[in-house]
mmCIF file of C-alpha atoms and ligand atoms in Angstrom:
data_model
loop_
_atom_site.group_PDB
_atom_site.id
_atom_site.type_symbol
_atom_site.label_atom_id
_atom_site.label_comp_id
_atom_site.label_asym_id
_atom_site.label_seq_id
_atom_site.Cartn_x
_atom_site.Cartn_y
_atom_site.Cartn_z
ATOM 1 C CA MET X 1351 -40.799 72.521 38.815
ATOM 2 C CA ASN X 1352 -39.034 69.164 39.019
ATOM 3 C CA VAL X 1353 -35.252 69.053 39.046
ATOM 4 C CA ARG X 1354 -35.503 67.215 35.705
ATOM 5 C CA GLU X 1355 -38.426 67.266 33.343
ATOM 6 C CA ASP X 1356 -38.297 63.520 32.796
ATOM 7 C CA LEU X 1357 -38.752 62.780 36.504
ATOM 8 C CA LEU X 1358 -41.967 62.506 38.478
ATOM 9 C CA ARG X 1359 -42.019 63.608 42.079
ATOM 10 C CA VAL X 1360 -44.419 61.363 44.005
ATOM 11 C CA HIS X 1361 -45.705 61.806 47.543
ATOM 12 C CA HIS X 1362 -47.272 58.371 47.988
ATOM 13 C CA ILE X 1363 -48.524 55.373 46.046
ATOM 14 C CA GLU X 1364 -51.437 53.380 47.390
ATOM 15 C CA PRO X 1365 -51.437 50.008 45.627
ATOM 16 C CA LEU X 1366 -55.131 49.205 46.085
ATOM 17 C CA SER X 1367 -57.871 51.588 47.170
ATOM 18 C CA ARG X 1368 -61.678 51.621 46.968
ATOM 19 C CA ALA X 1369 -62.214 55.243 48.056
ATOM 20 C CA ASN X 1370 -60.406 57.048 45.239
ATOM 21 C CA GLY X 1371 -62.566 56.135 42.263
ATOM 22 C CA PRO X 1372 -64.788 53.346 40.958
ATOM 23 C CA GLY X 1373 -63.689 49.806 41.736
ATOM 24 C CA MET X 1374 -60.303 48.869 43.114
ATOM 25 C CA ARG X 1375 -57.707 51.434 42.026
ATOM 26 C CA THR X 1376 -54.052 52.270 42.320
ATOM 27 C CA VAL X 1377 -53.589 55.834 43.542
ATOM 28 C CA ILE X 1378 -50.638 58.142 42.951
ATOM 29 C CA TRP X 1379 -50.424 61.316 45.017
ATOM 30 C CA PHE X 1380 -47.946 63.665 43.371
ATOM 31 C CA GLN X 1381 -45.606 65.829 45.403
ATOM 32 C CA GLY X 1382 -45.619 69.560 44.775
ATOM 33 C CA CYS X 1383 -48.411 72.085 44.359
ATOM 34 C CA SER X 1384 -48.231 75.870 44.137
ATOM 35 C CA LEU X 1385 -51.965 76.556 43.868
ATOM 36 C CA GLY X 1386 -52.464 77.230 47.579
ATOM 37 C CA CYS X 1387 -56.160 76.475 48.050
ATOM 38 C CA PRO X 1388 -57.152 77.709 51.525
ATOM 39 C CA GLY X 1389 -58.212 74.748 53.656
ATOM 40 C CA CYS X 1390 -56.375 72.122 51.566
ATOM 41 C CA PHE X 1391 -56.062 69.070 53.772
ATOM 42 C CA ASN X 1392 -52.972 67.706 51.992
ATOM 43 C CA PRO X 1393 -50.466 70.506 52.820
ATOM 44 C CA GLN X 1394 -47.681 67.964 53.172
ATOM 45 C CA THR X 1395 -47.895 67.466 49.385
ATOM 46 C CA HIS X 1396 -47.167 71.142 48.589
ATOM 47 C CA PRO X 1397 -43.334 71.384 48.741
ATOM 48 C CA PHE X 1398 -41.504 70.488 45.546
ATOM 49 C CA GLU X 1399 -38.562 69.218 47.555
ATOM 50 C CA GLY X 1400 -40.288 66.296 49.252
ATOM 51 C CA GLY X 1401 -41.528 62.914 48.107
ATOM 52 C CA ARG X 1402 -39.546 60.572 45.919
ATOM 53 C CA LEU X 1403 -38.350 60.969 42.351
ATOM 54 C CA TRP X 1404 -39.198 58.376 39.714
ATOM 55 C CA THR X 1405 -38.500 58.106 36.041
ATOM 56 C CA ALA X 1406 -41.652 57.490 34.015
ATOM 57 C CA GLU X 1407 -40.444 53.987 33.218
ATOM 58 C CA ARG X 1408 -39.671 53.055 36.832
ATOM 59 C CA LEU X 1409 -42.946 54.454 38.103
ATOM 60 C CA PHE X 1410 -44.805 52.528 35.425
ATOM 61 C CA ARG X 1411 -43.040 49.291 36.363
ATOM 62 C CA LYS X 1412 -43.816 49.949 40.030
ATOM 63 C CA VAL X 1413 -47.564 50.408 39.559
ATOM 64 C CA LYS X 1414 -47.967 47.818 36.804
ATOM 65 C CA ARG X 1415 -47.442 45.056 39.330
ATOM 66 C CA TYR X 1416 -50.897 45.917 40.757
ATOM 67 C CA SER X 1417 -52.674 45.823 37.391
ATOM 68 C CA THR X 1418 -54.165 42.361 37.841
ATOM 69 C CA LEU X 1419 -56.098 43.519 40.930
ATOM 70 C CA SER X 1420 -56.665 47.165 40.043
ATOM 71 C CA GLU X 1421 -58.981 48.479 37.312
ATOM 72 C CA GLY X 1422 -57.245 51.800 36.961
ATOM 73 C CA LEU X 1423 -55.177 54.677 38.191
ATOM 74 C CA THR X 1424 -56.236 57.725 40.139
ATOM 75 C CA LEU X 1425 -53.878 60.709 39.929
ATOM 76 C CA SER X 1426 -54.130 63.127 42.816
ATOM 77 C CA GLY X 1427 -52.012 65.650 44.593
ATOM 78 C CA GLY X 1428 -50.159 67.689 45.070
ATOM 79 C CA GLU X 1429 -50.762 68.808 41.506
ATOM 80 C CA PRO X 1430 -50.321 66.229 38.721
ATOM 81 C CA LEU X 1431 -50.427 68.894 36.001
ATOM 82 C CA GLN X 1432 -47.409 70.721 37.421
ATOM 83 C CA GLN X 1433 -45.395 67.699 36.274
ATOM 84 C CA GLY X 1434 -47.010 67.552 32.860
ATOM 85 C CA GLU X 1435 -44.121 66.544 30.625
ATOM 86 C CA ALA X 1436 -43.070 63.523 32.669
ATOM 87 C CA LEU X 1437 -46.726 62.699 33.348
ATOM 88 C CA VAL X 1438 -47.392 62.411 29.607
ATOM 89 C CA SER X 1439 -44.446 60.055 29.281
ATOM 90 C CA PHE X 1440 -45.790 57.922 32.141
ATOM 91 C CA LEU X 1441 -49.385 57.899 30.862
ATOM 92 C CA ALA X 1442 -48.264 56.948 27.367
ATOM 93 C CA ARG X 1443 -46.789 53.781 28.868
ATOM 94 C CA VAL X 1444 -50.010 53.128 30.775
ATOM 95 C CA ARG X 1445 -52.041 53.494 27.583
ATOM 96 C CA ARG X 1446 -49.737 51.288 25.507
ATOM 97 C CA GLN X 1447 -49.297 48.465 27.965
ATOM 98 C CA THR X 1448 -52.447 48.231 30.094
ATOM 99 C CA SER X 1449 -56.220 48.532 29.790
ATOM 100 C CA TRP X 1450 -56.366 50.736 32.883
ATOM 101 C CA SER X 1451 -58.725 53.650 33.218
ATOM 102 C CA VAL X 1452 -57.282 56.953 34.455
ATOM 103 C CA ILE X 1453 -58.998 59.474 36.734
ATOM 104 C CA MET X 1454 -57.255 62.761 37.473
ATOM 105 C CA LEU X 1455 -58.007 65.184 40.288
ATOM 106 C CA THR X 1456 -56.503 68.593 39.602
ATOM 107 C CA GLY X 1457 -56.673 72.006 41.227
ATOM 108 C CA TYR X 1458 -56.637 73.715 37.839
ATOM 109 C CA ALA X 1459 -59.977 74.834 36.462
ATOM 110 C CA TRP X 1460 -61.079 73.122 33.259
ATOM 111 C CA GLU X 1461 -60.533 76.340 31.288
ATOM 112 C CA GLU X 1462 -56.952 76.570 32.552
ATOM 113 C CA ILE X 1463 -55.867 73.042 31.644
ATOM 114 C CA GLY X 1464 -55.722 73.576 27.891
ATOM 115 C CA ALA X 1465 -53.420 76.571 28.382
ATOM 116 C CA LEU X 1466 -50.887 74.565 30.394
ATOM 117 C CA PRO X 1467 -47.834 73.433 28.390
ATOM 118 C CA TRP X 1468 -48.731 69.732 28.614
ATOM 119 C CA GLY X 1469 -52.389 70.078 29.602
ATOM 120 C CA SER X 1470 -54.023 68.922 26.377
ATOM 121 C CA ALA X 1471 -51.563 66.058 25.987
ATOM 122 C CA VAL X 1472 -52.376 64.777 29.488
ATOM 123 C CA LEU X 1473 -56.108 64.937 28.756
ATOM 124 C CA GLY X 1474 -55.555 62.593 25.824
ATOM 125 C CA TYR X 1475 -54.786 59.809 28.296
ATOM 126 C CA VAL X 1476 -57.443 60.493 30.931
ATOM 127 C CA ASP X 1477 -61.015 59.181 31.235
ATOM 128 C CA VAL X 1478 -62.357 61.492 33.942
ATOM 129 C CA VAL X 1479 -61.112 64.863 35.194
ATOM 130 C CA ILE X 1480 -62.252 66.501 38.417
ATOM 131 C CA ALA X 1481 -61.122 70.097 38.017
ATOM 132 C CA GLY X 1482 -60.878 73.280 40.035
ATOM 133 C CA ARG X 1483 -59.422 74.759 43.218
ATOM 134 C CA TYR X 1484 -60.655 73.331 46.494
ATOM 135 C CA GLN X 1485 -62.939 75.870 48.178
ATOM 136 C CA ALA X 1486 -63.403 75.039 51.859
ATOM 137 C CA ARG X 1487 -66.543 77.209 52.060
ATOM 138 C CA GLN X 1488 -68.166 75.049 49.377
ATOM 139 C CA ARG X 1489 -67.066 71.744 50.850
ATOM 140 C CA LEU X 1490 -69.012 68.822 49.382
ATOM 141 C CA ALA X 1491 -66.859 65.701 49.860
ATOM 142 C CA ARG X 1492 -68.997 63.338 47.781
ATOM 143 C CA GLY X 1493 -68.426 61.390 44.591
ATOM 144 C CA LEU X 1494 -64.708 62.326 44.595
ATOM 145 C CA VAL X 1495 -65.654 66.018 44.510
ATOM 146 C CA GLY X 1496 -64.094 67.959 47.383
ATOM 147 C CA SER X 1497 -66.020 71.216 46.920
ATOM 148 C CA ALA X 1498 -69.117 72.152 44.932
ATOM 149 C CA ASN X 1499 -67.307 74.594 42.611
ATOM 150 C CA LYS X 1500 -65.273 71.770 41.062
ATOM 151 C CA THR X 1501 -66.357 70.486 37.665
ATOM 152 C CA LEU X 1502 -66.533 66.926 36.356
ATOM 153 C CA HIS X 1503 -65.479 65.986 32.831
ATOM 154 C CA PHE X 1504 -66.130 62.544 31.379
ATOM 155 C CA LEU X 1505 -63.736 62.362 28.425
ATOM 156 C CA THR X 1506 -64.572 58.758 27.500
ATOM 157 C CA SER X 1507 -67.603 56.521 28.057
ATOM 158 C CA ARG X 1508 -65.776 54.457 30.672
ATOM 159 C CA TYR X 1509 -67.502 55.960 33.724
ATOM 160 C CA THR X 1510 -70.634 57.917 34.564
ATOM 161 C CA LEU X 1511 -71.623 60.265 37.354
ATOM 162 C CA ALA X 1512 -73.461 57.354 38.994
ATOM 163 C CA ASP X 1513 -70.183 55.414 39.138
ATOM 164 C CA LEU X 1514 -68.485 58.273 40.981
ATOM 165 C CA MET X 1515 -71.384 58.718 43.389
ATOM 166 C CA GLN X 1516 -70.972 55.103 44.510
ATOM 167 C CA VAL X 1517 -67.374 55.651 45.611
ATOM 168 C CA PRO X 1518 -67.082 55.472 49.418
ATOM 169 C CA GLU X 1519 -66.067 58.769 51.023
ATOM 170 C CA ALA X 1520 -63.396 57.154 53.180
ATOM 171 C CA GLU X 1521 -61.469 53.976 53.827
ATOM 172 C CA VAL X 1522 -59.035 52.717 56.417
ATOM 173 C CA ILE X 1523 -56.185 50.633 54.997
ATOM 174 C CA ILE X 1524 -54.160 48.414 57.315
ATOM 175 C CA THR X 1525 -51.017 47.135 55.638
ATOM 176 C CA PRO X 1526 -49.444 43.715 56.322
ATOM 177 C CA GLU X 1527 -46.754 45.641 58.239
ATOM 178 C CA GLY X 1528 -49.420 47.107 60.545
ATOM 179 C CA GLN X 1529 -49.399 50.636 59.124
ATOM 180 C CA VAL X 1530 -52.789 52.356 59.169
ATOM 181 C CA ARG X 1531 -53.704 54.803 56.398
ATOM 182 C CA VAL X 1532 -56.926 56.758 55.957
ATOM 183 C CA THR X 1533 -57.841 57.944 52.449
ATOM 184 C CA GLY X 1534 -60.814 59.229 50.486
ATOM 185 C CA VAL X 1535 -62.549 62.508 49.774
ATOM 186 C CA ASP X 1536 -63.808 62.828 53.360
ATOM 187 C CA PRO X 1537 -61.509 60.645 55.454
ATOM 188 C CA VAL X 1538 -61.319 62.722 58.609
ATOM 189 C CA HIS X 1539 -65.039 63.094 59.207
ATOM 190 C CA ARG X 1540 -66.090 59.612 58.093
ATOM 191 C CA VAL X 1541 -63.759 57.762 60.417
ATOM 192 C CA GLY X 1542 -64.003 60.286 63.227
ATOM 193 C CA LEU X 1543 -60.337 61.237 63.411
ATOM 194 C CA GLN X 1544 -59.068 64.570 64.673
ATOM 195 C CA ARG X 1545 -56.875 66.514 62.265
HETATM 196 S S1 SF4 N 37 -54.687 72.008 44.170
HETATM 197 FE FE1 SF4 N 37 -55.062 70.291 45.582
HETATM 198 S S2 SF4 N 37 -53.097 69.940 46.629
HETATM 199 FE FE2 SF4 N 37 -52.981 71.966 45.653
HETATM 200 S S3 SF4 N 37 -53.588 73.386 47.286
HETATM 201 FE FE3 SF4 N 37 -55.427 72.920 46.064
HETATM 202 S S4 SF4 N 37 -56.410 71.183 47.139
HETATM 203 FE FE4 SF4 N 37 -54.291 71.339 47.889
#
């Protein structure tokens, strides 16, 4: 779905976050998702035309500068697995050159991931997967899990369910430039903002 299969289309990079996984993490929200979950609260990440294009190497160099403060990457969306080929190239660099953990939030169900062209290869680089379409009627918004139908998969021993349950549901980030960003699995309700 990218214009080139060696490019990653990224909506936003948050250098340091505490509400998108255990510890301090660097978060990449990918741009582009065709899964269309009703009630998705990131609709601005759906078009495949938006965001910014990165080669795997440039994106790796961009995020690596945060690796002394961050214990890992969180991949969110948009849909990371709809950019599987370039994502594998990026994650291979992460694995080779850092000790970062990787958490991936995907709208694909666990059973679907293995059937995707690059699904199994991506899983080889990931520690935790949170899988499944967001279902607004089953909204949960705890422990990184948006709705109760989603499933959690701990592919390495790096994290446990208890680690995820300690992740704050929301955070407000104020940048040195004065920009205010709200992130997390339940940002709107926790900080009392109107959508
Ligand atoms: S998979 Fe994620 S980004 Fe895509 S529609 Fe569902 S909740 Fe939204």
